[in-house]
Amino acid sequence: MTVLQLQGTKLEQKRISKPLPLVRFFLASVGVFFIVAMHYFQHNPGGSGLELSFNASAWIPFSFAISCGLLEICRQKVWRYSRMTLILFSSCVLLSLPVFYADADGFAVLNRLLTLWAGFLFFISLQQFVFTHSQRQRLLWFITIAVLIEAIFGWYQFLCLPTNNSFGYDTIANRPYGIFQQPNVMASFLATGLVIAAYLLARLPRYRGKWAWQHLILLAVPILTIPLLVVLNSRTGWLGASIGSLLMLPYLYRFAAKYQQRMWGLMLLLALALAWQVSSTTDSSFSQDVRVTLDSPREIHIPQAYDMFTTKPLTGYGYGKFEVTYITQTALWHQQNPQQYPAGVASLDHPHNELLYWAAEGGVIPLLGLMLAALIVLISIKKAPNGTQLALVGLFFPIVLHTQLEYPFYHSLAHWIIFIILIFWVDNLTTKYHRYQNQYVLALKVSAIALPIMISSFMITTLYSGWLLTKFETTRPVNINYLVKVNNPWAWQHRFEWDLHLTQLQLGIATDKPQLVADYIRWANQKAQTWPRPALYQNLVLAYNDQGNTAQAEQVAAEAQQLFPGITTSSATTAAVSAAK
C-alpha cells in the first residue's frame, strides 16, 4: 500500500484553526488590576472617583478585562447569559432613565452612569468564560492578595513612616488608610478580604495531609487585618468584619476540616491578642474626637436626604444635582423651623447612603432598579446549596453595609469590581446559562478593540493632568505653565476651573486689574448654581469688595449665611481658601 506524505505540501488539506480562548488574558487583566494597578500612588488633594490616582490607573486593566469578554463573544459567536443578566440589565436601565428627566444634569452624572454600565459589561465578560475550578477560585485569590498588599502598606504607614513623608500621610492622627486615603474605605476592604479568606480556606483541603502555601497565606489574613481594623477605629469596618465572620462560621463548620477550623480559630485569637497589644502600647488617635462613628453628621444628612426623597418621590430633584438641591432645600427647611430642623452640611455631594442618593436625585424609578438587583441576588443566594447561603451573604456584607453608611463605590473602583465579582460568583454557583447565536460581530469587535485604547488614553492623560495640577498648586512662586499644559481638564473639571479662576482673581487683585476680577465674579456666580461651596462664596465676597461693590458683597454674604449658617464670609477672607474643605 502506498502512503502519500502530504504534510507540508500544497496537497495537504487545510485545517480550520480556531483562536484560543481569551480566558488567560482576561484573568491576567484582572490580576494586574488587583495586584498592580489599584495600588498606584500619585499626590492629589483628595476627593473621589478619578480625583484619586489609583482609580484612574485601575481603569486601564479594567478596560482590557471588558475587552477580553467582548472579544470572546466574537470568537465564539455566542453570547452566554443568565436570568440574572437580564434582570441586572433592567436594573441598569431603570437607574439610567432619570437622566432624561427635565431637571437632570446629564454631564454631572455621566461618570456615575458610565461606571454603572462598565460594571454591567464586566459582569457580561465574566459570564462568557467557562472557568475551570482553579480559574474561578483565582478571582477570589486576586482579591485576597490585594487585601494583603494593602494591609502590609497600612502597617508600613502606621509603624514606619516619619512625620514628613513622601506620601503625605498624617502620622499624628495615624489612621492607616492604605492607598484609599479614607479609613472607612480601607476598613471595608480589609473586612471583605477577611471573610473571603475564611471562605477560601473551607474550599482548600490539605493534599495528603500536608499544608500548602495557600493555607499559610489565608491564615495570615486575620493576623494582618484584624489588628489593623482596630487601629483604624472604624465602626463600619468592625461591624462588617464581625458580622461577616459570624455568617461564615456555619460554612466553615460544615465544609472545613477540623484542623482548618482549629487553625482559623487560633489565628482569630492571636489577631485579637495582637490588636489588644497594639492598642495598649501605641498612642495613635483612638480618642472620640477622631473616631468615625455611626452617628455625628450621619444623624443630620441621612434623615435630610430621606426628607428630600419623600418630598419628591416620583421624579426626585434631578440627576447630578444633589449637592445644590440639598443645600438649598435644607436651608429653606432650617429657615422655616430653625429649632427642630438642623442646617445642611456644607460641601455634601453624597448623603452617605447609596439608596437615598439615587432616590433623592431620581425618585422611585432608580430605587426600584436597586431593589430589583438586590432581590435577584438574594433569590440566587437562596438557591445555593444548603449550608452556603449564609456564607454568600457574609461575602457581600462588609461592602453592602458600607454603601449604607458612606459611598465606597465612588472612593474606590476596586470595591465596585469586587462587588461585581461576588455577584458573578453567586450567579455562577446557582444558574444555568443560555446561549444566543450571533453571527454579526463586526461592530462588537471594533468596540472591543477601541474600548481599551480610548479608556487607557483618557486615564493616562487624567494622571498627567492631575500631576500638573498638583505641581501648580504646590509650587511657589506660582508657575502658570503647569496650568497651561493640562491636556485633560474634563476629568478635573472642578479642580481645574478652581485653580484657573482663583489664580485669575489673585492676579487681578495683586495687579489692580478690575477686568480679571470681573471675569472671576461672572464665573463664580454661574458656578455657584451647580457647585455651591463656602469657599466660592467667600472669594466672591472678596471680589465684590475689591471692586468697591459693598452692597453686592453683603448680599452674597447674606445668601452664604443662609446656606451655610455659622460660616464667616467677611471681606477679610483670603482668596487662597481651598474649595475642597
mmCIF file of N, CA and C in Angstrom, residues 104-219:
data_model
loop_
_atom_site.group_PDB
_atom_site.id
_atom_site.type_symbol
_atom_site.label_atom_id
_atom_site.label_comp_id
_atom_site.label_asym_id
_atom_site.label_seq_id
_atom_site.Cartn_x
_atom_site.Cartn_y
_atom_site.Cartn_z
ATOM 1 N N ALA A 104 -32.613 66.949 35.088
ATOM 2 C CA ALA A 104 -31.340 66.243 35.217
ATOM 3 C C ALA A 104 -30.192 67.034 34.589
ATOM 4 N N ASP A 105 -29.016 66.885 35.184
ATOM 5 C CA ASP A 105 -27.775 67.425 34.636
ATOM 6 C C ASP A 105 -26.964 66.230 34.125
ATOM 7 N N GLY A 106 -27.141 65.916 32.853
ATOM 8 C CA GLY A 106 -26.528 64.716 32.293
ATOM 9 C C GLY A 106 -25.025 64.702 32.372
ATOM 10 N N PHE A 107 -24.385 65.853 32.180
ATOM 11 C CA PHE A 107 -22.928 65.911 32.225
ATOM 12 C C PHE A 107 -22.407 65.594 33.623
ATOM 13 N N ALA A 108 -23.099 66.105 34.643
ATOM 14 C CA ALA A 108 -22.637 65.901 36.016
ATOM 15 C C ALA A 108 -22.746 64.451 36.451
ATOM 16 N N VAL A 109 -23.679 63.703 35.863
ATOM 17 C CA VAL A 109 -23.913 62.322 36.280
ATOM 18 C C VAL A 109 -23.283 61.327 35.310
ATOM 19 N N LEU A 110 -22.578 61.820 34.300
ATOM 20 C CA LEU A 110 -22.050 60.946 33.261
ATOM 21 C C LEU A 110 -21.067 59.920 33.817
ATOM 22 N N ASN A 111 -20.151 60.350 34.685
ATOM 23 C CA ASN A 111 -19.171 59.417 35.247
ATOM 24 C C ASN A 111 -19.855 58.270 35.986
ATOM 25 N N ARG A 112 -20.875 58.602 36.749
ATOM 26 C CA ARG A 112 -21.561 57.577 37.536
ATOM 27 C C ARG A 112 -22.243 56.552 36.642
ATOM 28 N N LEU A 113 -22.932 57.025 35.607
ATOM 29 C CA LEU A 113 -23.646 56.104 34.723
ATOM 30 C C LEU A 113 -22.684 55.288 33.873
ATOM 31 N N LEU A 114 -21.575 55.884 33.437
ATOM 32 C CA LEU A 114 -20.588 55.120 32.676
ATOM 33 C C LEU A 114 -19.981 54.011 33.531
ATOM 34 N N THR A 115 -19.719 54.303 34.791
ATOM 35 C CA THR A 115 -19.175 53.270 35.685
ATOM 36 C C THR A 115 -20.209 52.184 35.943
ATOM 37 N N LEU A 116 -21.468 52.573 36.060
ATOM 38 C CA LEU A 116 -22.545 51.594 36.235
ATOM 39 C C LEU A 116 -22.579 50.618 35.067
ATOM 40 N N TRP A 117 -22.591 51.141 33.848
ATOM 41 C CA TRP A 117 -22.676 50.277 32.669
ATOM 42 C C TRP A 117 -21.381 49.531 32.421
ATOM 43 N N ALA A 118 -20.250 50.106 32.795
ATOM 44 C CA ALA A 118 -18.984 49.377 32.698
ATOM 45 C C ALA A 118 -19.001 48.166 33.627
ATOM 46 N N GLY A 119 -19.586 48.338 34.813
ATOM 47 C CA GLY A 119 -19.728 47.200 35.719
ATOM 48 C C GLY A 119 -20.598 46.115 35.128
ATOM 49 N N PHE A 120 -21.664 46.512 34.447
ATOM 50 C CA PHE A 120 -22.533 45.516 33.812
ATOM 51 C C PHE A 120 -21.794 44.797 32.684
ATOM 52 N N LEU A 121 -21.008 45.535 31.891
ATOM 53 C CA LEU A 121 -20.221 44.902 30.830
ATOM 54 C C LEU A 121 -19.183 43.950 31.413
ATOM 55 N N PHE A 122 -18.617 44.307 32.548
ATOM 56 C CA PHE A 122 -17.659 43.416 33.207
ATOM 57 C C PHE A 122 -18.356 42.136 33.665
ATOM 58 N N PHE A 123 -19.582 42.258 34.177
ATOM 59 C CA PHE A 123 -20.363 41.078 34.569
ATOM 60 C C PHE A 123 -20.620 40.180 33.357
ATOM 61 N N ILE A 124 -20.994 40.787 32.222
ATOM 62 C CA ILE A 124 -21.196 40.013 30.991
ATOM 63 C C ILE A 124 -19.890 39.331 30.569
ATOM 64 N N SER A 125 -18.785 40.047 30.678
ATOM 65 C CA SER A 125 -17.490 39.477 30.308
ATOM 66 C C SER A 125 -17.158 38.263 31.161
ATOM 67 N N LEU A 126 -17.427 38.338 32.448
ATOM 68 C CA LEU A 126 -17.192 37.194 33.327
ATOM 69 C C LEU A 126 -18.002 35.981 32.881
ATOM 70 N N GLN A 127 -19.207 36.218 32.422
ATOM 71 C CA GLN A 127 -20.089 35.111 32.051
ATOM 72 C C GLN A 127 -19.672 34.415 30.759
ATOM 73 N N GLN A 128 -18.838 35.044 29.950
ATOM 74 C CA GLN A 128 -18.505 34.465 28.650
ATOM 75 C C GLN A 128 -17.485 33.337 28.742
ATOM 76 N N PHE A 129 -16.829 33.205 29.883
ATOM 77 C CA PHE A 129 -15.761 32.223 30.019
ATOM 78 C C PHE A 129 -16.232 31.025 30.834
ATOM 79 N N VAL A 130 -15.863 29.848 30.353
ATOM 80 C CA VAL A 130 -16.143 28.617 31.104
ATOM 81 C C VAL A 130 -14.901 28.348 31.957
ATOM 82 N N PHE A 131 -14.892 28.915 33.145
ATOM 83 C CA PHE A 131 -13.728 28.797 34.009
ATOM 84 C C PHE A 131 -13.601 27.385 34.565
ATOM 85 N N THR A 132 -12.371 26.929 34.694
ATOM 86 C CA THR A 132 -12.132 25.735 35.479
ATOM 87 C C THR A 132 -12.285 26.094 36.962
ATOM 88 N N HIS A 133 -12.286 25.079 37.810
ATOM 89 C CA HIS A 133 -12.432 25.337 39.242
ATOM 90 C C HIS A 133 -11.318 26.246 39.752
ATOM 91 N N SER A 134 -10.079 25.959 39.345
ATOM 92 C CA SER A 134 -8.953 26.766 39.831
ATOM 93 C C SER A 134 -8.999 28.188 39.269
ATOM 94 N N GLN A 135 -9.434 28.330 38.026
ATOM 95 C CA GLN A 135 -9.537 29.672 37.449
ATOM 96 C C GLN A 135 -10.603 30.500 38.142
ATOM 97 N N ARG A 136 -11.727 29.874 38.462
ATOM 98 C CA ARG A 136 -12.784 30.601 39.168
ATOM 99 C C ARG A 136 -12.316 30.997 40.565
ATOM 100 N N GLN A 137 -11.592 30.097 41.230
ATOM 101 C CA GLN A 137 -11.045 30.415 42.556
ATOM 102 C C GLN A 137 -10.046 31.569 42.480
ATOM 103 N N ARG A 138 -9.366 31.647 41.343
ATOM 104 C CA ARG A 138 -8.334 32.672 41.204
ATOM 105 C C ARG A 138 -8.911 34.077 41.319
ATOM 106 N N LEU A 139 -10.156 34.265 40.921
ATOM 107 C CA LEU A 139 -10.782 35.579 41.052
ATOM 108 C C LEU A 139 -10.798 36.029 42.508
ATOM 109 N N LEU A 140 -11.140 35.117 43.421
ATOM 110 C CA LEU A 140 -11.146 35.456 44.846
ATOM 111 C C LEU A 140 -9.730 35.558 45.396
ATOM 112 N N TRP A 141 -8.819 34.778 44.824
ATOM 113 C CA TRP A 141 -7.434 34.876 45.275
ATOM 114 C C TRP A 141 -6.817 36.225 44.924
ATOM 115 N N PHE A 142 -7.155 36.762 43.761
ATOM 116 C CA PHE A 142 -6.659 38.088 43.404
ATOM 117 C C PHE A 142 -7.089 39.120 44.443
ATOM 118 N N ILE A 143 -8.349 39.029 44.868
ATOM 119 C CA ILE A 143 -8.848 39.956 45.880
ATOM 120 C C ILE A 143 -8.084 39.783 47.185
ATOM 121 N N THR A 144 -7.850 38.528 47.564
ATOM 122 C CA THR A 144 -7.135 38.252 48.817
ATOM 123 C C THR A 144 -5.722 38.816 48.778
ATOM 124 N N ILE A 145 -5.036 38.628 47.658
ATOM 125 C CA ILE A 145 -3.677 39.164 47.536
ATOM 126 C C ILE A 145 -3.689 40.689 47.614
ATOM 127 N N ALA A 146 -4.674 41.314 46.967
ATOM 128 C CA ALA A 146 -4.777 42.777 47.031
ATOM 129 C C ALA A 146 -4.992 43.249 48.468
ATOM 130 N N VAL A 147 -5.796 42.521 49.223
ATOM 131 C CA VAL A 147 -6.030 42.873 50.632
ATOM 132 C C VAL A 147 -4.741 42.748 51.431
ATOM 133 N N LEU A 148 -3.970 41.704 51.182
ATOM 134 C CA LEU A 148 -2.704 41.540 51.898
ATOM 135 C C LEU A 148 -1.730 42.666 51.553
ATOM 136 N N ILE A 149 -1.691 43.059 50.285
ATOM 137 C CA ILE A 149 -0.812 44.164 49.882
ATOM 138 C C ILE A 149 -1.204 45.444 50.621
ATOM 139 N N GLU A 150 -2.501 45.737 50.660
ATOM 140 C CA GLU A 150 -2.959 46.947 51.344
ATOM 141 C C GLU A 150 -2.742 46.860 52.851
ATOM 142 N N ALA A 151 -2.899 45.660 53.416
ATOM 143 C CA ALA A 151 -2.667 45.502 54.853
ATOM 144 C C ALA A 151 -1.199 45.757 55.188
ATOM 145 N N ILE A 152 -0.290 45.227 54.380
ATOM 146 C CA ILE A 152 1.136 45.471 54.609
ATOM 147 C C ILE A 152 1.459 46.953 54.448
ATOM 148 N N PHE A 153 0.869 47.577 53.435
ATOM 149 C CA PHE A 153 1.069 49.017 53.238
ATOM 150 C C PHE A 153 0.517 49.800 54.428
ATOM 151 N N GLY A 154 -0.635 49.363 54.952
ATOM 152 C CA GLY A 154 -1.213 50.018 56.120
ATOM 153 C C GLY A 154 -0.316 49.917 57.341
ATOM 154 N N TRP A 155 0.267 48.741 57.561
ATOM 155 C CA TRP A 155 1.185 48.591 58.701
ATOM 156 C C TRP A 155 2.442 49.444 58.502
ATOM 157 N N TYR A 156 2.882 49.546 57.258
ATOM 158 C CA TYR A 156 4.044 50.398 56.975
ATOM 159 C C TYR A 156 3.720 51.852 57.304
ATOM 160 N N GLN A 157 2.512 52.301 56.935
ATOM 161 C CA GLN A 157 2.103 53.658 57.276
ATOM 162 C C GLN A 157 2.042 53.847 58.791
ATOM 163 N N PHE A 158 1.499 52.883 59.474
ATOM 164 C CA PHE A 158 1.260 53.012 60.914
ATOM 165 C C PHE A 158 2.545 52.958 61.729
ATOM 166 N N LEU A 159 3.499 52.132 61.314
ATOM 167 C CA LEU A 159 4.664 51.871 62.153
ATOM 168 C C LEU A 159 5.955 52.522 61.662
ATOM 169 N N CYS A 160 6.067 52.760 60.365
ATOM 170 C CA CYS A 160 7.373 53.107 59.807
ATOM 171 C C CYS A 160 7.492 54.519 59.242
ATOM 172 N N LEU A 161 6.411 55.122 58.814
ATOM 173 C CA LEU A 161 6.535 56.402 58.118
ATOM 174 C C LEU A 161 6.923 57.522 59.085
ATOM 175 N N PRO A 162 7.885 58.359 58.714
ATOM 176 C CA PRO A 162 8.231 59.519 59.548
ATOM 177 C C PRO A 162 7.205 60.633 59.382
ATOM 178 N N THR A 163 7.388 61.683 60.143
ATOM 179 C CA THR A 163 6.421 62.790 60.128
ATOM 180 C C THR A 163 6.335 63.441 58.757
ATOM 181 N N ASN A 164 7.464 63.809 58.201
ATOM 182 C CA ASN A 164 7.480 64.417 56.864
ATOM 183 C C ASN A 164 7.804 63.330 55.844
ATOM 184 N N ASN A 165 6.764 62.630 55.399
ATOM 185 C CA ASN A 165 6.982 61.511 54.492
ATOM 186 C C ASN A 165 6.516 61.866 53.085
ATOM 187 N N SER A 166 6.961 61.090 52.120
ATOM 188 C CA SER A 166 6.671 61.383 50.716
ATOM 189 C C SER A 166 5.227 61.090 50.337
ATOM 190 N N PHE A 167 4.505 60.336 51.166
ATOM 191 C CA PHE A 167 3.112 60.013 50.866
ATOM 192 C C PHE A 167 2.137 61.078 51.371
ATOM 193 N N GLY A 168 2.615 61.992 52.181
ATOM 194 C CA GLY A 168 1.724 62.976 52.782
ATOM 195 C C GLY A 168 0.833 62.370 53.841
ATOM 196 N N TYR A 169 1.250 61.253 54.423
ATOM 197 C CA TYR A 169 0.449 60.550 55.434
ATOM 198 C C TYR A 169 0.520 61.280 56.769
ATOM 199 N N ASP A 170 -0.634 61.441 57.414
ATOM 200 C CA ASP A 170 -0.717 62.146 58.687
ATOM 201 C C ASP A 170 -0.320 61.201 59.820
ATOM 202 N N THR A 171 0.895 61.338 60.316
ATOM 203 C CA THR A 171 1.373 60.460 61.383
ATOM 204 C C THR A 171 0.859 60.870 62.757
ATOM 205 N N ILE A 172 0.209 62.038 62.845
ATOM 206 C CA ILE A 172 -0.353 62.460 64.125
ATOM 207 C C ILE A 172 -1.669 61.720 64.385
ATOM 208 N N ALA A 173 -2.592 61.810 63.455
ATOM 209 C CA ALA A 173 -3.827 61.021 63.563
ATOM 210 C C ALA A 173 -3.508 59.534 63.455
ATOM 211 N N ASN A 174 -2.607 59.181 62.537
ATOM 212 C CA ASN A 174 -2.085 57.816 62.388
ATOM 213 C C ASN A 174 -3.190 56.774 62.235
ATOM 214 N N ARG A 175 -4.055 57.006 61.265
ATOM 215 C CA ARG A 175 -5.080 56.018 60.898
ATOM 216 C C ARG A 175 -4.741 55.507 59.503
ATOM 217 N N PRO A 176 -4.077 54.364 59.406
ATOM 218 C CA PRO A 176 -3.516 53.905 58.128
ATOM 219 C C PRO A 176 -4.584 53.543 57.114
ATOM 220 N N TYR A 177 -4.719 54.368 56.102
ATOM 221 C CA TYR A 177 -5.778 54.187 55.116
ATOM 222 C C TYR A 177 -5.302 53.502 53.841
ATOM 223 N N GLY A 178 -4.060 52.991 53.825
ATOM 224 C CA GLY A 178 -3.558 52.325 52.638
ATOM 225 C C GLY A 178 -3.512 53.272 51.460
ATOM 226 N N ILE A 179 -3.888 52.778 50.310
ATOM 227 C CA ILE A 179 -3.909 53.603 49.107
ATOM 228 C C ILE A 179 -5.193 54.408 49.015
ATOM 229 N N PHE A 180 -6.197 54.089 49.829
ATOM 230 C CA PHE A 180 -7.542 54.626 49.632
ATOM 231 C C PHE A 180 -7.729 56.050 50.150
ATOM 232 N N GLN A 181 -6.843 56.513 51.021
ATOM 233 C CA GLN A 181 -6.891 57.884 51.544
ATOM 234 C C GLN A 181 -8.146 58.164 52.369
ATOM 235 N N GLN A 182 -8.835 57.110 52.778
ATOM 236 C CA GLN A 182 -10.025 57.250 53.619
ATOM 237 C C GLN A 182 -10.117 56.006 54.504
ATOM 238 N N PRO A 183 -10.090 56.156 55.841
ATOM 239 C CA PRO A 183 -10.013 54.988 56.725
ATOM 240 C C PRO A 183 -11.171 54.004 56.578
ATOM 241 N N ASN A 184 -12.392 54.497 56.399
ATOM 242 C CA ASN A 184 -13.521 53.577 56.295
ATOM 243 C C ASN A 184 -13.458 52.734 55.032
ATOM 244 N N VAL A 185 -12.967 53.310 53.941
ATOM 245 C CA VAL A 185 -12.826 52.548 52.699
ATOM 246 C C VAL A 185 -11.782 51.449 52.888
ATOM 247 N N MET A 186 -10.691 51.793 53.538
ATOM 248 C CA MET A 186 -9.678 50.787 53.865
ATOM 249 C C MET A 186 -10.269 49.703 54.756
ATOM 250 N N ALA A 187 -11.087 50.099 55.723
ATOM 251 C CA ALA A 187 -11.643 49.137 56.680
ATOM 252 C C ALA A 187 -12.574 48.139 56.004
ATOM 253 N N SER A 188 -13.467 48.605 55.137
ATOM 254 C CA SER A 188 -14.382 47.677 54.471
ATOM 255 C C SER A 188 -13.629 46.781 53.484
ATOM 256 N N PHE A 189 -12.532 47.289 52.909
ATOM 257 C CA PHE A 189 -11.712 46.469 52.021
ATOM 258 C C PHE A 189 -11.052 45.338 52.812
ATOM 259 N N LEU A 190 -10.497 45.659 53.968
ATOM 260 C CA LEU A 190 -9.877 44.638 54.811
ATOM 261 C C LEU A 190 -10.912 43.639 55.319
ATOM 262 N N ALA A 191 -12.085 44.131 55.708
ATOM 263 C CA ALA A 191 -13.134 43.240 56.208
ATOM 264 C C ALA A 191 -13.588 42.267 55.129
ATOM 265 N N THR A 192 -13.701 42.764 53.896
ATOM 266 C CA THR A 192 -14.077 41.883 52.787
ATOM 267 C C THR A 192 -13.017 40.814 52.560
ATOM 268 N N GLY A 193 -11.753 41.203 52.627
ATOM 269 C CA GLY A 193 -10.679 40.224 52.479
ATOM 270 C C GLY A 193 -10.693 39.174 53.575
ATOM 271 N N LEU A 194 -11.057 39.575 54.799
ATOM 272 C CA LEU A 194 -11.110 38.632 55.916
ATOM 273 C C LEU A 194 -12.155 37.543 55.675
ATOM 274 N N VAL A 195 -13.357 37.925 55.256
ATOM 275 C CA VAL A 195 -14.408 36.922 55.050
ATOM 276 C C VAL A 195 -14.118 36.078 53.807
ATOM 277 N N ILE A 196 -13.500 36.664 52.779
ATOM 278 C CA ILE A 196 -13.134 35.879 51.602
ATOM 279 C C ILE A 196 -12.064 34.848 51.957
ATOM 280 N N ALA A 197 -11.114 35.220 52.822
ATOM 281 C CA ALA A 197 -10.083 34.270 53.242
ATOM 282 C C ALA A 197 -10.701 33.081 53.981
ATOM 283 N N ALA A 198 -11.674 33.338 54.854
ATOM 284 C CA ALA A 198 -12.353 32.241 55.552
ATOM 285 C C ALA A 198 -13.096 31.355 54.561
ATOM 286 N N TYR A 199 -13.728 31.972 53.585
ATOM 287 C CA TYR A 199 -14.471 31.224 52.567
ATOM 288 C C TYR A 199 -13.531 30.335 51.752
ATOM 289 N N LEU A 200 -12.396 30.876 51.336
ATOM 290 C CA LEU A 200 -11.442 30.103 50.553
ATOM 291 C C LEU A 200 -10.819 28.977 51.368
ATOM 292 N N LEU A 201 -10.582 29.218 52.648
ATOM 293 C CA LEU A 201 -9.975 28.196 53.496
ATOM 294 C C LEU A 201 -10.837 26.946 53.553
ATOM 295 N N ALA A 202 -12.152 27.132 53.635
ATOM 296 C CA ALA A 202 -13.059 25.982 53.687
ATOM 297 C C ALA A 202 -13.084 25.217 52.368
ATOM 298 N N ARG A 203 -12.684 25.866 51.288
ATOM 299 C CA ARG A 203 -12.696 25.237 49.967
ATOM 300 C C ARG A 203 -11.317 24.710 49.567
ATOM 301 N N LEU A 204 -10.368 24.725 50.502
ATOM 302 C CA LEU A 204 -8.995 24.338 50.185
ATOM 303 C C LEU A 204 -8.531 23.226 51.119
ATOM 304 N N PRO A 205 -8.795 21.982 50.800
ATOM 305 C CA PRO A 205 -8.361 20.878 51.665
ATOM 306 C C PRO A 205 -6.857 20.653 51.565
ATOM 307 N N ARG A 206 -6.304 19.992 52.578
ATOM 308 C CA ARG A 206 -4.890 19.621 52.521
ATOM 309 C C ARG A 206 -4.695 18.446 51.569
ATOM 310 N N TYR A 207 -3.578 18.425 50.877
ATOM 311 C CA TYR A 207 -3.267 17.342 49.949
ATOM 312 C C TYR A 207 -2.371 16.328 50.655
ATOM 313 N N ARG A 208 -2.896 15.114 50.828
ATOM 314 C CA ARG A 208 -2.190 14.039 51.522
ATOM 315 C C ARG A 208 -1.750 14.463 52.910
ATOM 316 N N GLY A 209 -2.619 15.230 53.557
ATOM 317 C CA GLY A 209 -2.365 15.640 54.934
ATOM 318 C C GLY A 209 -1.315 16.709 55.102
ATOM 319 N N LYS A 210 -0.859 17.323 54.016
ATOM 320 C CA LYS A 210 0.190 18.342 54.093
ATOM 321 C C LYS A 210 -0.398 19.725 53.888
ATOM 322 N N TRP A 211 0.186 20.695 54.602
ATOM 323 C CA TRP A 211 -0.220 22.084 54.424
ATOM 324 C C TRP A 211 0.405 22.632 53.154
ATOM 325 N N ALA A 212 -0.348 23.423 52.417
ATOM 326 C CA ALA A 212 0.160 24.074 51.211
ATOM 327 C C ALA A 212 0.429 25.547 51.520
ATOM 328 N N TRP A 213 1.171 26.194 50.612
ATOM 329 C CA TRP A 213 1.474 27.608 50.826
ATOM 330 C C TRP A 213 0.215 28.456 50.790
ATOM 331 N N GLN A 214 -0.829 27.987 50.079
ATOM 332 C CA GLN A 214 -2.088 28.730 50.055
ATOM 333 C C GLN A 214 -2.715 28.811 51.443
ATOM 334 N N HIS A 215 -2.581 27.707 52.215
ATOM 335 C CA HIS A 215 -3.112 27.729 53.582
ATOM 336 C C HIS A 215 -2.429 28.805 54.420
ATOM 337 N N LEU A 216 -1.121 28.916 54.269
ATOM 338 C CA LEU A 216 -0.367 29.888 55.064
ATOM 339 C C LEU A 216 -0.793 31.318 54.725
ATOM 340 N N ILE A 217 -1.036 31.574 53.436
ATOM 341 C CA ILE A 217 -1.480 32.921 53.035
ATOM 342 C C ILE A 217 -2.836 33.242 53.645
ATOM 343 N N LEU A 218 -3.762 32.289 53.566
ATOM 344 C CA LEU A 218 -5.102 32.528 54.095
ATOM 345 C C LEU A 218 -5.077 32.705 55.606
ATOM 346 N N LEU A 219 -4.242 31.927 56.295
ATOM 347 C CA LEU A 219 -4.166 32.046 57.754
ATOM 348 C C LEU A 219 -3.456 33.329 58.180
#
